[in-house]
Short mmCIF file of C-alpha atoms in Angstrom, two decimals:
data_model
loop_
_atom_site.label_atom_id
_atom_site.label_comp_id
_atom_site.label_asym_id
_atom_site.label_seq_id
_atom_site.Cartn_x
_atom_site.Cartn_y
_atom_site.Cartn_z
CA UNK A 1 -48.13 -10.71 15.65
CA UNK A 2 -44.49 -11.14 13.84
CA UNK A 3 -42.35 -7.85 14.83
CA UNK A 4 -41.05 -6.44 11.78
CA UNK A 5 -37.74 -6.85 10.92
CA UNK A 6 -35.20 -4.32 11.12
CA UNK A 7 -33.63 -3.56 7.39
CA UNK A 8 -30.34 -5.86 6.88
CA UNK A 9 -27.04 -3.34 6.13
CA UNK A 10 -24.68 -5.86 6.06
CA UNK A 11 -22.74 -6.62 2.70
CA UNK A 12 -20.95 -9.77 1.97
CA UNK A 13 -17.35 -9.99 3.85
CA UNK A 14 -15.89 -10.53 0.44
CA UNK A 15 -16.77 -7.31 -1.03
CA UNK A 16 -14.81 -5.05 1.45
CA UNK A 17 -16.91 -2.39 2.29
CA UNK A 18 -18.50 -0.63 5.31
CA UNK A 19 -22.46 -1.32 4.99
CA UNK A 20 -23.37 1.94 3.35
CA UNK A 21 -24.41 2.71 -0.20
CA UNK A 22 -23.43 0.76 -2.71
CA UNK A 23 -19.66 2.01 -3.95
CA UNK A 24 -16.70 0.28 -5.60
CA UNK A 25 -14.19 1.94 -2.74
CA UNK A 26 -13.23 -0.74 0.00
CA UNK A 27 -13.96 1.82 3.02
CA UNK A 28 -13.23 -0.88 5.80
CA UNK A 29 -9.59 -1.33 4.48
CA UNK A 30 -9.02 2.13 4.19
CA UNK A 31 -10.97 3.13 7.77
CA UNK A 32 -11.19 0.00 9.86
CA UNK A 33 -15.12 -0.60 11.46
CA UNK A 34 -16.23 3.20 11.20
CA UNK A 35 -20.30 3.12 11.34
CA UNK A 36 -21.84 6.23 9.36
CA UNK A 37 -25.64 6.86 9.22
CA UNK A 38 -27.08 7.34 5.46
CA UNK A 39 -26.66 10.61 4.70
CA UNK A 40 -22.97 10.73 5.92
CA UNK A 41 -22.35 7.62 3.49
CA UNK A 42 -24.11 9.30 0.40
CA UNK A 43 -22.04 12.25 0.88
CA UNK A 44 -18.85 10.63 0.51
CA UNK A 45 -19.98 8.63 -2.09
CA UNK A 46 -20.47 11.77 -3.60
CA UNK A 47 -17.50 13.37 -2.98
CA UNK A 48 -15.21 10.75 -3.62
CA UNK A 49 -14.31 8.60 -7.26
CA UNK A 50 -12.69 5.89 -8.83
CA UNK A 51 -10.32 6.23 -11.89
CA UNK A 52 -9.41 2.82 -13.79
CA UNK A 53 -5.59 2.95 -14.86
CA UNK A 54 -4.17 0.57 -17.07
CA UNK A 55 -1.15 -1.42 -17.06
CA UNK A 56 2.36 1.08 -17.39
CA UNK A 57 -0.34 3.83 -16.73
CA UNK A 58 1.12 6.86 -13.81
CA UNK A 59 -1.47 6.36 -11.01
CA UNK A 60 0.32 9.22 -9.24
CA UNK A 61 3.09 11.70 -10.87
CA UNK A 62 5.71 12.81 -9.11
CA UNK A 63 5.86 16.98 -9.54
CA UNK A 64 1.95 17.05 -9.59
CA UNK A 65 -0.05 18.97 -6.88
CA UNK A 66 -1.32 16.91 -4.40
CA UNK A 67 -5.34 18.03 -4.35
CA UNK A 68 -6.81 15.01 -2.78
CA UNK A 69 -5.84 11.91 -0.46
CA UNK A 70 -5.40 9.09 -2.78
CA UNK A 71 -6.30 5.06 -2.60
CA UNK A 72 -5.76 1.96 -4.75
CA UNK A 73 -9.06 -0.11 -4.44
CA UNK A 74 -7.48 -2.93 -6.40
CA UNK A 75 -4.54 -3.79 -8.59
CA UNK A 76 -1.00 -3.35 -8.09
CA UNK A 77 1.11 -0.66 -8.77
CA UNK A 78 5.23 0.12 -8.54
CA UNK A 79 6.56 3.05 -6.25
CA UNK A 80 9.26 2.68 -3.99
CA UNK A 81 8.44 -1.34 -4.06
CA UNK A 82 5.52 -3.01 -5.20
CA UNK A 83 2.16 -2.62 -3.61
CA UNK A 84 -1.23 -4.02 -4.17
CA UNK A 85 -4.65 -3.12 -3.11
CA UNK A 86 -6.70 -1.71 -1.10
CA UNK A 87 -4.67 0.36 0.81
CA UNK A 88 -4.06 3.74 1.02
CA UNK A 89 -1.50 5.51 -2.11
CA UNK A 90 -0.78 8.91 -0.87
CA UNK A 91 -2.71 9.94 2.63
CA UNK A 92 -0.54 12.76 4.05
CA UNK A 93 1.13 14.98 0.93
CA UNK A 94 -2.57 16.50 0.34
CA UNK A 95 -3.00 17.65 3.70
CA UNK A 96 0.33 19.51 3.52
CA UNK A 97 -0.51 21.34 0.23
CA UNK A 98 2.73 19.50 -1.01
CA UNK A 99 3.54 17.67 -4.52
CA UNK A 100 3.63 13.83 -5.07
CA UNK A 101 7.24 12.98 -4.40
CA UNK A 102 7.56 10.03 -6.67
CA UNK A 103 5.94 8.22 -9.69
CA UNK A 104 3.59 5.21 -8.87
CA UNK A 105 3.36 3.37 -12.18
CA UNK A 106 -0.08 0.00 -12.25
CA UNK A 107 2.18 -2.89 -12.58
CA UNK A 108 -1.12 -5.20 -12.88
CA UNK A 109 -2.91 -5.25 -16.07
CA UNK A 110 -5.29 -2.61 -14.76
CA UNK A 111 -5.94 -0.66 -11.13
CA UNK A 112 -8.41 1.57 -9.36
CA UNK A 113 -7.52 4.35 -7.85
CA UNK A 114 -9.78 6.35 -5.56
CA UNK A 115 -9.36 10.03 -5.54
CA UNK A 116 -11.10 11.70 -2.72
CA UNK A 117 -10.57 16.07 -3.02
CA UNK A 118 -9.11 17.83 -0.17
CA UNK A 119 -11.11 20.76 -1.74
CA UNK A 120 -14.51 18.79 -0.04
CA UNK A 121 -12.55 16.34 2.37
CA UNK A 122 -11.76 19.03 5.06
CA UNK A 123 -14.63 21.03 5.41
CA UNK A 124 -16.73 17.51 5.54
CA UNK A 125 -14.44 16.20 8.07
CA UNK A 126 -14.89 18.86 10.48
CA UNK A 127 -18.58 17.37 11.04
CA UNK A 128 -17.34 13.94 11.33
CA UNK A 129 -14.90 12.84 14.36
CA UNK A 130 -14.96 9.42 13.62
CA UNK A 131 -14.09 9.53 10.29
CA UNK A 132 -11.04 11.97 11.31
CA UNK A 133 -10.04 9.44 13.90
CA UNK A 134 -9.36 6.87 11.36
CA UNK A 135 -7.59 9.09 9.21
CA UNK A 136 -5.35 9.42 12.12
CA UNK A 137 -4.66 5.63 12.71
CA UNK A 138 -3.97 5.06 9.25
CA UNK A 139 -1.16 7.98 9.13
CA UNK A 140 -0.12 6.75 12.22
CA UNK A 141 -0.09 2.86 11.51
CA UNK A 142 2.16 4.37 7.91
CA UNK A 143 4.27 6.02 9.79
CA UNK A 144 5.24 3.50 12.42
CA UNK A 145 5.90 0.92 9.32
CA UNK A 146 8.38 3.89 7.73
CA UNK A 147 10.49 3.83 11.31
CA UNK A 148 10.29 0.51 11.16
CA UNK A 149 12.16 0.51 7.66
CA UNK A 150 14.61 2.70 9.00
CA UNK A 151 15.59 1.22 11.52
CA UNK A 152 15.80 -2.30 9.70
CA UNK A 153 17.90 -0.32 7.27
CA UNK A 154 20.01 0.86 10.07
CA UNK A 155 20.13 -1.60 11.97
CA UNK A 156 20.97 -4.74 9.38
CA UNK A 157 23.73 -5.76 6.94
CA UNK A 158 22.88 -6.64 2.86
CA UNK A 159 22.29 -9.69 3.38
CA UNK A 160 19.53 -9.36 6.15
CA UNK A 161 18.01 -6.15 4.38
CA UNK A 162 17.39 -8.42 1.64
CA UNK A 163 16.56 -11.45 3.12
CA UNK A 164 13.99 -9.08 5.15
CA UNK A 165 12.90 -7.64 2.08
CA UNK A 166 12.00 -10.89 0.07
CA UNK A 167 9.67 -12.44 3.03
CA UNK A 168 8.39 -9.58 3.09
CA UNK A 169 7.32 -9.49 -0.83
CA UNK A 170 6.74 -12.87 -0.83
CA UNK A 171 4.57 -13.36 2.11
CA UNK A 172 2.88 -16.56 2.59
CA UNK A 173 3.77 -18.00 -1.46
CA UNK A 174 6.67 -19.90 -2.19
CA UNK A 175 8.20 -17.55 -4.65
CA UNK A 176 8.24 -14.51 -5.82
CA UNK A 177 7.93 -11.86 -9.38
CA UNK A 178 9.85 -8.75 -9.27
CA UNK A 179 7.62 -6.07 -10.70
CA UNK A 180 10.02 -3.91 -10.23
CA UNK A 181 13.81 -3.59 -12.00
CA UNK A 182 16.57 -4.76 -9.67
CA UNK A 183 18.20 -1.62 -9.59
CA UNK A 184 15.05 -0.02 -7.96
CA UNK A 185 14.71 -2.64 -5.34
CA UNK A 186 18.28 -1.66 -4.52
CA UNK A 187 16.93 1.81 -3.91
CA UNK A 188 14.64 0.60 -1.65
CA UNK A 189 17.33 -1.17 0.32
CA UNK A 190 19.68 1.48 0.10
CA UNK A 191 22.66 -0.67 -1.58
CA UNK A 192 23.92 -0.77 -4.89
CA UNK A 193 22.41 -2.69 -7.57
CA UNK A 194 25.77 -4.71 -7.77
CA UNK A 195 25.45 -5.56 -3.97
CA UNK A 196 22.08 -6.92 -4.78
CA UNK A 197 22.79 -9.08 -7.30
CA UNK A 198 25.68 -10.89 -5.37
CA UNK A 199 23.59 -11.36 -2.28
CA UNK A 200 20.95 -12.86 -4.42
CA UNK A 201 23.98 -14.88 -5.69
CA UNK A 202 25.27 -16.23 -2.89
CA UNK A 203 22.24 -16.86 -1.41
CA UNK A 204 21.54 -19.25 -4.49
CA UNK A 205 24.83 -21.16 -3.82
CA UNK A 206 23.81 -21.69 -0.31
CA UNK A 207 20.73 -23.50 -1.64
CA UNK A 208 18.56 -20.32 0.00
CA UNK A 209 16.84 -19.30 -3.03
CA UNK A 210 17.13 -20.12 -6.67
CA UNK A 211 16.80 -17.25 -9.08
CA UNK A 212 15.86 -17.43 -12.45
CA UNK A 213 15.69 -13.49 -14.20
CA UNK A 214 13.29 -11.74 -12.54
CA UNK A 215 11.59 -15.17 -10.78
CA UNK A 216 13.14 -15.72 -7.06
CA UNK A 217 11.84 -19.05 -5.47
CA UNK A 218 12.19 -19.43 -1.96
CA UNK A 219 14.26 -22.45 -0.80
CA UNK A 220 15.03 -21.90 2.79
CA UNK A 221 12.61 -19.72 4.80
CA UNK A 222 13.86 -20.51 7.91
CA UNK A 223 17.16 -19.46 7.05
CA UNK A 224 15.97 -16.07 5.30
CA UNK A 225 14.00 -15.49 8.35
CA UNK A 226 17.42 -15.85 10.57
CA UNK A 227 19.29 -13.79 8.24
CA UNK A 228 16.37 -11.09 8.22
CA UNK A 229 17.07 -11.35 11.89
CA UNK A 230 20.61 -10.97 12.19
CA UNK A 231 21.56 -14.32 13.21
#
């Protein structure tokens, strides 16, 4: 006699999400490996939704009430620097009955956002630990990469600050698009614009990058990474 088989719940690694129903949100990005049983997935499939922004579209503006914890499934979008899905958008300003602090504008040609209502969010959480727990970490694991800005802002000349700042953008590719004007990168670096472009400068005459507009290719990342360093 062939024992049945239990039912399969796993989804393909390249869609994202926790097996649960079937929902455009990538939960396991958002929550890590959190295991809910039917019933707990349906409700916050229920609870939760996905808006489609287009390209120069606000996927969060800055003045509006912050009702509900906020996620971009896919896309990119432009706030303080440029960010791309999934991750969370705005996890904490909710919970503190605050307003959004700063326009997010989709920088890709379109974006989903998912907008999950503290109005439903809290009382549901109260009946589900796990669920809080990741909540938590992902504050947490956000608020340990914010000190860690600070301090490389403290802590590092222009030249490393930006050096620091175009691995970081660039990641494993060779080059790099700003999506963002130059002025608002300075922002992010706390110099001035003009300090920006003659690092980028000067970094170009030492054969470090070459920069063409808005196009940055990266020459030398062993040197950028000793600069980002402070050697």
């Amino acid at each position: 006699m062939i024992a049945p088989q239990s039912p399969d719940l796993s989804l393909p690694a390249s869609t994202g999400l926790i097996p649960g129903p079937a929902h455009p949100i990538p939960w396991r990005a958002l929550l890590g490996d959190v295991l809910l049983d039917g019933d707990s997935w349906s409700a916050l499939a229920g609870m939760t939704h996905v808006r489609r922004c287009q390209a120069g579209e606000l996927a969060i503006r800055r003045g509006d009430a912050a009702v509900a914890m906020l996620a971009l499934c896919e896309g990119k979008v432009a706030a303080r620097g440029p960010l791309s899905g999934p991750q969370w958008l705005d996890l904490h300003t909710a919970w503190m009955e605050g307003r959004y602090e700063e326009d997010v504008t989709v920088v890709s040609s379109s974006a989903q956002v998912m907008v999950w209502p503290m109005a439903v969010a809290t009382m549901w959480l109260r009946s589900q630990p796990p669920v809080l727990e990741a909540l938590v970490r992902a504050v947490s694991a956000q608020l340990r990469d914010a000190q860690d800005g600070i301090r490389g802002l403290t802590m590092k000349d222009a030249t490393g600050r930006v050096a620091a700042w175009l691995l970081a953008q660039a990641g494993a590719a060779g080059e790099l698009q700003l999506a963002e004007r130059k002025r608002d990168v300075a922002a992010q670096l706390s110099i001035s614009p003009e300090t920006l472009s003659r690092t980028l400068r000067q970094l170009a005459d030492r054969g470090v990058l070459v920069v063409q507009g808005y196009r940055i290719g990266l020459l030398d990342r062993v040197e950028l990474l000793a600069l980002a360093r402070g050697r």
